[in-house]
Amino acid sequence: MADALAQLKERLTRITDLERVSRVLNWDQQTMMPPAGWQHRSDHMATLRRISHELLIAEETGRLLDELRSVEDSLDPDSDDAALIRVARRDHEKASHVPTELRAEMTRAAAEARTIWVKARSESDFEQLRPALERNYELRNEYVALFPDVDERYDILLDDYEPETTTAEVTETFAEVKAELLPLIAELRDIEVDDSFMRGTFPPEAQERLAKEVVTLFGFRPDTWRLDPTEHPFASGAGVDDIRITTHYDPETMKSFISMMHEYGHGLYGHQLPRNLERLPIGGPCSLGIHESQSRMWENLVGRSQPFWQFFYPRAQEAFPDQLRGVELDRFLTGINRVKPSLIRVKADEVTYGMHVILRFELEQDLINGRVAVRDLPTVWNERMHEYLGIDVPNDAQGVLQDTHWASGHIGYFSTYLLGTVMSVQIWEKILEDIPDLEEQIERGEFKALRDWLGEHIHSLGRKYTPQETLRRATGSTIDPKPYLAYLRNKYAAGVAA
Amino acid sequence: MADALAQLKERLTRITDLERVSRVLNWDQQTMMPPAGWQHRSDHMATLRRISHELLIAEETGRLLDELRSVEDSLDPDSDDAALIRVARRDHEKASHVPTELRAEMTRAAAEARTIWVKARSESDFEQLRPALERNYELRNEYVALFPDVDERYDILLDDYEPETTTAEVTETFAEVKAELLPLIAELRDIEVDDSFMRGTFPPEAQERLAKEVVTLFGFRPDTWRLDPTEHPFASGAGVDDIRITTHYDPETMKSFISMMHEYGHGLYGHQLPRNLERLPIGGPCSLGIHESQSRMWENLVGRSQPFWQFFYPRAQEAFPDQLRGVELDRFLTGINRVKPSLIRVKADEVTYGMHVILRFELEQDLINGRVAVRDLPTVWNERMHEYLGIDVPNDAQGVLQDTHWASGHIGYFSTYLLGTVMSVQIWEKILEDIPDLEEQIERGEFKALRDWLGEHIHSLGRKYTPQETLRRATGSTIDPKPYLAYLRNKYAAGVAA
């Protein structure tokens, strides 16, 4: 039996290594690869996926899992080995529905479509992307059809990003959020806030220096982390000692600063995953929702907060003297927290952000259930942006082409941004209970206690538990939007951020 | 039968893809990876190697090759399919001697030792590297012992880099070279040449601009190539449309310029490999000797030549006005071609270079045959540098630690530098026959005809033939050091380069 476990671990180590290698290739594709290399990259990504999928669905994997059933029952369910067998069985069973050819083609087509998306977005030309996007959706439809016995077809896709979470559960959470956000947006959208200082001249070199300063303060270390420029920021890496975050320096705004703190949150999660389980599936991140709870926490609860800027604002003023010299801290905070419906999700304020996500979550379901066709996406997108946020979309680059996800084959992913945002406030409140002087620490530029808390209560659990069980262990409760909504109402009680 | 061929190709495509992926990871390790990421990288490289080795030695691969024996016999031996089956059979048979565990461990230990080498070299501390280097040699000894029926143990290692080439053949070629080089060095070493302008201040930014200018002139295109700084220059890439060369900008010399042309030669070979065979083993480079014939050609026959500098020297003067303003072209050419024994192989002149290689070639054989122990390497190295080049080695960083090869597990590799150098002159003479005005073209900064000739006669053959057969097809002759030795004697007939 011990032998079966060792054999299973050996197989899972290979699968995990291949997945980590793919992450490095994906990082490379978005930061370093010569553009014409996309064809090689698509082929190579598909081959890696083909091999790892075959290893996962192999009869031998199933046989080992069967043999280990009694071992699993005899172990403490919280032990690493029990969790490993449990998670591996779930991965094996889901993957076993899927032929290797389809899995490899999904990967290849997505890598290809991603390349086309870069050009289509830069030229704001949806038609360029349309055939590749139709192909991605066609393949997802084939994929979903392999699981006939589900309540909701979309559950299959959602579960790839947020395991053991159903469309119905997310819909219920989002309904509660939406019911509060829409009136809150209506209330706040016309309040005049002077944020003119946020547009102007922000030299990229100064932005880069400041970005490095803040992530170093948070806990970025050059022997284990990298920070690179890219078009569409993301976090990646090969393991706990190889963390790579990216950002985009727009010379006319300092918004990259906020998105960089977001990516730091992802990076820290990767950096504090359980080192001893690193090459096994349970050593990875729990879910994208939990991942986003980390990135959104550093972005919003640290990065848009009074205590952080109390400490850091003088440094920002020094970096951008022409822009910020005459701007008091209070005006700065009110400005960076201005609520105003806008076109781009990643640049949205905390209040309107949720509606960007809900729009995509609903639209993905319409697409996968055939209620909306890919060719009609720009029209439907623009209609809903008008309906939810009351704004007109001038072109597809700032509309349906803004995000890489659908082109990159990440269909079912978007809701995790809002799930993570909701959970981030639940987690934050628990941290404030456990570290009562956290805000004072942040005012002094100290982040170690925060990092350690996150490491102990969330990161070190890896993927041993479901997202909701992970959240329950960290906070005592499963997902609940009330703290998040109360936080927003409280923050904007005076009409502007206090 | 067609089915067996298709199945074989599918397996070989996976193997080739995994090898290409490893190349990207290797590039990343040497240019981008956070230093602490080495442990992940060693594990991931070993896993990729483990999987590709298992695919190669699998019984199923052997069965397909057996089934295809009659197909191979019925095909034109020059056809791609016949060559594919031939090369795959050879790879399969050699690899089948080697247990997967050993192959993976060789890869893992080498990736680890490479990391240690970086630090050991920077601190000039051989003892730091010694255990890891002993491990590499120990593993190579285990590897060699798997092939009991060979004339020379070293043949097995050499064949990994220069297929179907024996130690005896290389020894014979090198004996002829050595017999000429030693007196030529003795004759030239004390001739006074003023190359003082080559040391001073060469701002890295200006070096980088000039490097990009020259490779662009040669045929580097930013959509398919990259050029990055690294400690120890090399060329790599993921395929014909993803070529990555590297260089090291020493602020006190412009020697990076020459090494960058060397790497360009490697890159061009990779860029002009047969696109339609890209994902099969016969679509790769023929051997490292043929690879070096390309890099050494661009480095020496183009890069140290009068016609090239006739065109390019004004640009170099513009880039480094303080260093080169008062230096005439003739003095510049004599200076950059000065023959003077020196410590570092990659910075050696064309005449002494060969002795650096011969020293390593002999020493590798002594190590693998137990005549020299790894712990005695620094002493023996220093003795032989004195014997062959008459110079004293001040420290290990400039001695036995200067090259990454042994640490990186490339044991059996070094002779290919001199084999390639010898072949480069044979190839060059054939090109001059076919393109009589080549030197005039180079004086005008035109390189297209040269690139096209190399593409047609060498690069497009990929790995269909052995290195010697490839050379014979390109030039009409197998390896022969006479043209190389005549070239050197002629170049230095006046005691200094004319």
Coordinates of N, CA, C and O in Angstrom, one line a residue, chain B residues 185-287:
Chain B
I185 N 52.3 29.5 -32.9 CA 52.2 30.3 -31.7 C 53.6 30.8 -31.2 O 53.7 32.0 -30.9
A186 N 54.5 29.9 -31.2 CA 55.9 30.3 -30.8 C 56.4 31.4 -31.7 O 57.1 32.3 -31.2
E187 N 56.1 31.3 -33.0 CA 56.6 32.3 -33.9 C 55.9 33.7 -33.7 O 56.6 34.7 -33.9
L188 N 54.6 33.7 -33.4 CA 53.9 34.9 -33.4 C 53.8 35.6 -32.0 O 53.5 36.8 -31.9
R189 N 54.0 34.8 -31.0 CA 53.6 35.2 -29.6 C 54.3 36.5 -29.2 O 53.8 37.3 -28.4
D190 N 55.6 36.7 -29.6 CA 56.3 37.8 -29.1 C 56.4 39.0 -30.1 O 57.0 40.0 -29.8
I191 N 55.6 38.9 -31.1 CA 55.6 40.0 -32.0 C 54.7 41.1 -31.4 O 53.6 40.9 -30.9
E192 N 55.3 42.3 -31.3 CA 54.6 43.4 -30.7 C 53.5 44.0 -31.6 O 53.7 44.4 -32.7
V193 N 52.3 44.0 -31.1 CA 51.2 44.6 -31.8 C 50.5 45.5 -30.8 O 50.2 45.2 -29.7
D194 N 50.2 46.7 -31.3 CA 49.5 47.7 -30.4 C 48.0 47.5 -30.5 O 47.4 47.8 -31.4
D195 N 47.5 46.8 -29.4 CA 46.1 46.7 -29.3 C 45.5 47.4 -28.1 O 44.5 47.0 -27.6
S196 N 46.3 48.4 -27.7 CA 45.9 49.1 -26.5 C 44.5 49.8 -26.6 O 43.8 49.9 -25.6
F197 N 44.1 50.1 -27.8 CA 42.7 50.7 -28.0 C 41.6 49.8 -27.6 O 40.5 50.2 -27.4
M198 N 41.9 48.5 -27.5 CA 40.9 47.5 -27.2 C 40.5 47.4 -25.7 O 39.6 46.8 -25.3
R199 N 41.3 48.1 -24.9 CA 41.0 48.2 -23.5 C 40.7 49.7 -23.1 O 41.4 50.5 -23.6
G200 N 39.8 49.9 -22.3 CA 39.4 51.3 -21.9 C 38.0 51.3 -21.5 O 37.5 50.5 -20.7
T201 N 37.3 52.3 -22.1 CA 35.9 52.5 -21.7 C 35.0 52.2 -22.9 O 35.0 52.9 -23.9
F202 N 34.2 51.2 -22.7 CA 33.2 50.8 -23.8 C 31.8 50.7 -23.1 O 31.4 49.7 -22.6
P203 N 31.1 51.8 -23.1 CA 29.8 51.9 -22.3 C 28.9 50.7 -22.8 O 28.7 50.6 -24.0
P204 N 28.4 49.9 -21.9 CA 27.5 48.8 -22.3 C 26.3 49.2 -23.2 O 26.0 48.5 -24.1
E205 N 25.8 50.4 -22.9 CA 24.6 50.9 -23.8 C 25.1 51.0 -25.2 O 24.4 50.6 -26.1
A206 N 26.3 51.6 -25.4 CA 26.8 51.7 -26.8 C 27.1 50.4 -27.4 O 26.9 50.1 -28.6
Q207 N 27.6 49.5 -26.5 CA 27.9 48.1 -27.0 C 26.6 47.4 -27.5 O 26.6 46.7 -28.5
E208 N 25.6 47.6 -26.7 CA 24.3 47.0 -27.0 C 23.7 47.5 -28.3 O 23.2 46.8 -29.2
R209 N 23.8 48.9 -28.5 CA 23.3 49.5 -29.7 C 24.1 48.9 -30.9 O 23.5 48.6 -31.9
L210 N 25.4 48.8 -30.8 CA 26.2 48.4 -31.9 C 26.0 46.9 -32.1 O 25.9 46.4 -33.3
A211 N 25.8 46.1 -31.1 CA 25.5 44.7 -31.2 C 24.2 44.5 -32.0 O 24.1 43.7 -32.9
K212 N 23.2 45.3 -31.6 CA 21.9 45.2 -32.3 C 22.0 45.6 -33.8 O 21.4 45.0 -34.7
E213 N 22.9 46.6 -34.0 CA 23.1 47.1 -35.4 C 23.7 46.0 -36.2 O 23.3 45.7 -37.4
V214 N 24.7 45.3 -35.7 CA 25.4 44.3 -36.5 C 24.6 43.1 -36.7 O 24.5 42.6 -37.8
V215 N 23.9 42.6 -35.7 CA 23.1 41.4 -36.0 C 21.9 41.7 -36.9 O 21.4 40.9 -37.6
T216 N 21.3 42.9 -36.8 CA 20.3 43.3 -37.7 C 20.8 43.3 -39.1 O 20.1 42.8 -40.1
L217 N 22.0 43.8 -39.3 CA 22.6 43.8 -40.6 C 22.8 42.4 -41.1 O 22.5 42.0 -42.2
F218 N 23.2 41.5 -40.2 CA 23.4 40.1 -40.6 C 22.1 39.4 -40.9 O 22.1 38.5 -41.8
G219 N 21.1 39.7 -40.2 CA 19.8 39.1 -40.5 C 18.9 38.7 -39.3 O 18.1 37.9 -39.3
F220 N 19.2 39.4 -38.2 CA 18.4 39.3 -36.9 C 17.1 40.1 -37.1 O 17.2 41.2 -37.6
R221 N 15.9 39.5 -36.9 CA 14.7 40.2 -37.0 C 13.9 40.2 -35.7 O 13.7 39.1 -35.1
P222 N 13.5 41.3 -35.2 CA 12.9 41.3 -33.8 C 11.6 40.5 -33.7 O 11.3 40.2 -32.5
D223 N 10.9 40.2 -34.7 CA 9.7 39.4 -34.5 C 10.1 37.9 -34.3 O 9.2 37.2 -33.8
T224 N 11.3 37.5 -34.6 CA 11.7 36.1 -34.5 C 12.9 35.9 -33.6 O 13.3 34.7 -33.3
W225 N 13.6 36.9 -33.2 CA 14.8 36.8 -32.5 C 14.8 37.6 -31.2 O 14.1 38.6 -31.1
R226 N 15.6 37.2 -30.2 CA 15.9 38.1 -29.1 C 17.4 38.1 -28.8 O 18.1 37.2 -29.1
L227 N 17.8 39.2 -28.2 CA 19.2 39.4 -27.8 C 19.2 39.9 -26.4 O 18.6 40.9 -26.1
D228 N 19.8 39.1 -25.5 CA 19.8 39.5 -24.0 C 21.2 39.4 -23.4 O 22.0 38.6 -23.9
P229 N 21.4 40.1 -22.4 CA 22.7 40.0 -21.7 C 22.6 38.7 -20.8 O 21.6 38.4 -20.2
T230 N 23.8 38.1 -20.6 CA 23.9 37.0 -19.7 C 25.4 37.0 -19.2 O 26.2 37.7 -19.7
E231 N 25.7 36.1 -18.3 CA 27.0 36.0 -17.8 C 27.9 35.2 -18.8 O 29.0 35.7 -19.1
H232 N 27.4 34.1 -19.3 CA 28.2 33.2 -20.2 C 27.4 33.1 -21.5 O 26.4 32.3 -21.5
P233 N 27.8 33.8 -22.5 CA 26.9 33.8 -23.7 C 26.6 32.4 -24.3 O 27.5 31.5 -24.3
F234 N 25.5 32.3 -24.9 CA 25.0 31.1 -25.6 C 23.9 31.5 -26.5 O 23.3 32.6 -26.5
A235 N 23.5 30.5 -27.3 CA 22.3 30.7 -28.2 C 21.3 29.6 -27.9 O 21.7 28.5 -27.5
S236 N 20.1 29.9 -28.0 CA 19.0 28.9 -27.7 C 17.8 29.3 -28.5 O 17.8 30.1 -29.4
G237 N 16.7 28.7 -28.1 CA 15.4 29.1 -28.8 C 14.5 27.9 -28.8 O 14.9 26.8 -28.6
A238 N 13.2 28.2 -29.1 CA 12.2 27.2 -29.1 C 11.9 26.7 -30.5 O 11.2 25.7 -30.6
G239 N 12.4 27.3 -31.6 CA 12.1 26.8 -32.9 C 12.6 27.9 -33.9 O 13.1 28.9 -33.5
V240 N 12.3 27.6 -35.2 CA 12.9 28.5 -36.2 C 12.4 30.0 -36.1 O 13.1 30.9 -36.5
D241 N 11.2 30.2 -35.5 CA 10.7 31.5 -35.3 C 10.9 32.0 -33.9 O 10.2 33.0 -33.5
D242 N 11.7 31.4 -33.1 CA 12.0 31.9 -31.8 C 13.4 31.6 -31.4 O 13.8 30.6 -30.8
I243 N 14.3 32.5 -31.8 CA 15.7 32.3 -31.7 C 16.2 33.3 -30.7 O 15.9 34.5 -30.7
R244 N 17.0 32.8 -29.7 CA 17.5 33.7 -28.6 C 19.0 33.6 -28.5 O 19.5 32.5 -28.3
I245 N 19.6 34.7 -28.7 CA 21.1 34.8 -28.5 C 21.4 35.7 -27.3 O 20.6 36.5 -27.0
T246 N 22.5 35.5 -26.7 CA 22.9 36.2 -25.6 C 24.3 36.7 -25.7 O 25.1 36.1 -26.4
T247 N 24.6 37.7 -24.9 CA 26.0 38.2 -24.9 C 26.3 38.8 -23.6 O 25.4 39.0 -22.7
H248 N 27.6 39.2 -23.4 CA 28.0 39.8 -22.1 C 28.7 41.0 -22.4 O 29.8 41.0 -23.1
Y249 N 28.2 42.2 -21.9 CA 28.9 43.4 -22.2 C 29.9 43.8 -21.1 O 29.5 44.2 -20.0
D250 N 31.2 43.6 -21.4 CA 32.2 44.0 -20.5 C 32.5 45.4 -20.7 O 32.9 45.8 -21.8
P251 N 32.3 46.3 -19.7 CA 32.5 47.7 -19.9 C 33.9 48.1 -20.3 O 34.1 49.3 -20.7
E252 N 34.9 47.2 -20.1 CA 36.3 47.6 -20.3 C 36.8 47.1 -21.7 O 38.0 47.5 -22.0
T253 N 36.1 46.3 -22.4 CA 36.6 45.8 -23.7 C 35.4 45.8 -24.6 O 34.2 45.9 -24.2
M254 N 35.7 45.6 -25.9 CA 34.6 45.4 -26.9 C 34.6 43.9 -27.4 O 34.1 43.6 -28.4
K255 N 35.1 43.0 -26.5 CA 35.2 41.6 -27.0 C 33.8 41.0 -27.1 O 33.7 40.0 -27.8
S256 N 32.9 41.5 -26.4 CA 31.5 41.0 -26.5 C 31.1 41.0 -27.9 O 30.2 40.2 -28.4
F257 N 31.6 42.0 -28.6 CA 31.2 42.2 -30.0 C 31.5 40.9 -30.9 O 30.6 40.5 -31.6
I258 N 32.7 40.4 -30.7 CA 33.1 39.2 -31.4 C 32.2 38.0 -31.0 O 31.8 37.2 -31.8
S259 N 32.0 37.8 -29.7 CA 31.3 36.7 -29.2 C 29.8 36.8 -29.6 O 29.2 35.7 -29.8
M260 N 29.4 38.0 -29.8 CA 28.0 38.1 -30.2 C 27.8 37.7 -31.7 O 26.8 37.1 -32.0
M261 N 28.8 37.9 -32.5 CA 28.8 37.4 -33.9 C 28.8 35.9 -33.9 O 28.2 35.2 -34.7
H262 N 29.6 35.3 -33.0 CA 29.6 33.8 -32.8 C 28.2 33.3 -32.5 O 27.7 32.4 -33.2
E263 N 27.5 33.9 -31.6 CA 26.2 33.5 -31.2 C 25.2 33.7 -32.3 O 24.3 32.9 -32.5
Y264 N 25.4 34.8 -33.1 CA 24.6 35.0 -34.3 C 24.6 33.8 -35.2 O 23.6 33.3 -35.8
G265 N 25.9 33.3 -35.4 CA 26.0 32.1 -36.3 C 25.2 30.9 -35.8 O 24.6 30.2 -36.6
H266 N 25.2 30.7 -34.5 CA 24.4 29.6 -34.0 C 22.9 29.9 -34.2 O 22.1 29.1 -34.6
G267 N 22.5 31.2 -34.0 CA 21.1 31.6 -34.1 C 20.6 31.4 -35.6 O 19.5 30.9 -35.8
L268 N 21.5 31.8 -36.5 CA 21.1 31.7 -37.9 C 20.8 30.2 -38.3 O 19.9 29.9 -39.1
Y269 N 21.7 29.3 -37.8 CA 21.5 27.9 -38.1 C 20.1 27.5 -37.5 O 19.3 26.9 -38.3
G270 N 19.8 27.8 -36.3 CA 18.5 27.5 -35.8 C 17.3 28.1 -36.6 O 16.3 27.5 -36.7
H271 N 17.6 29.3 -37.1 CA 16.5 30.0 -37.8 C 16.2 29.4 -39.2 O 15.1 29.5 -39.7
Q272 N 17.3 28.8 -39.7 CA 17.1 28.3 -41.1 C 17.0 26.7 -41.2 O 17.2 26.1 -42.2
L273 N 16.8 26.1 -40.0 CA 16.6 24.7 -40.0 C 15.3 24.4 -40.8 O 14.4 25.3 -41.0
P274 N 15.1 23.1 -41.3 CA 13.9 22.9 -42.1 C 12.6 23.0 -41.4 O 12.3 22.2 -40.5
R275 N 11.8 23.9 -41.8 CA 10.6 24.3 -41.1 C 9.6 23.1 -41.1 O 8.9 22.9 -40.1
N276 N 9.6 22.4 -42.2 CA 8.6 21.3 -42.3 C 8.9 20.1 -41.5 O 8.1 19.2 -41.3
L277 N 10.2 20.0 -41.0 CA 10.6 18.9 -40.1 C 10.8 19.3 -38.7 O 11.3 18.6 -37.9
E278 N 10.4 20.5 -38.4 CA 10.7 21.2 -37.2 C 10.4 20.4 -35.9 O 11.2 20.5 -34.9
R279 N 9.4 19.6 -35.9 CA 9.0 18.9 -34.6 C 9.5 17.4 -34.7 O 9.0 16.6 -33.9
L280 N 10.4 17.1 -35.6 CA 10.9 15.8 -35.6 C 12.4 15.8 -35.4 O 13.1 16.9 -35.6
P281 N 13.0 14.7 -34.9 CA 14.5 14.8 -34.6 C 15.3 15.1 -35.8 O 16.4 15.8 -35.6
I282 N 14.9 14.8 -37.0 CA 15.8 15.1 -38.1 C 15.7 16.6 -38.5 O 16.4 17.1 -39.3
G283 N 14.8 17.3 -37.9 CA 14.7 18.8 -38.1 C 15.6 19.6 -37.2 O 15.7 20.8 -37.4
G284 N 16.3 19.0 -36.3 CA 17.2 19.7 -35.5 C 18.6 19.9 -36.1 O 18.8 19.5 -37.2
P285 N 19.5 20.5 -35.4 CA 20.8 20.7 -35.9 C 21.6 19.3 -36.0 O 21.3 18.4 -35.2
C286 N 22.5 19.3 -37.0 CA 23.2 18.0 -37.3 C 24.0 17.5 -36.1 O 24.0 16.4 -35.7
S287 N 24.9 18.4 -35.6 CA 25.8 18.1 -34.5 C 26.3 19.4 -34.0 O 26.2 20.4 -34.6

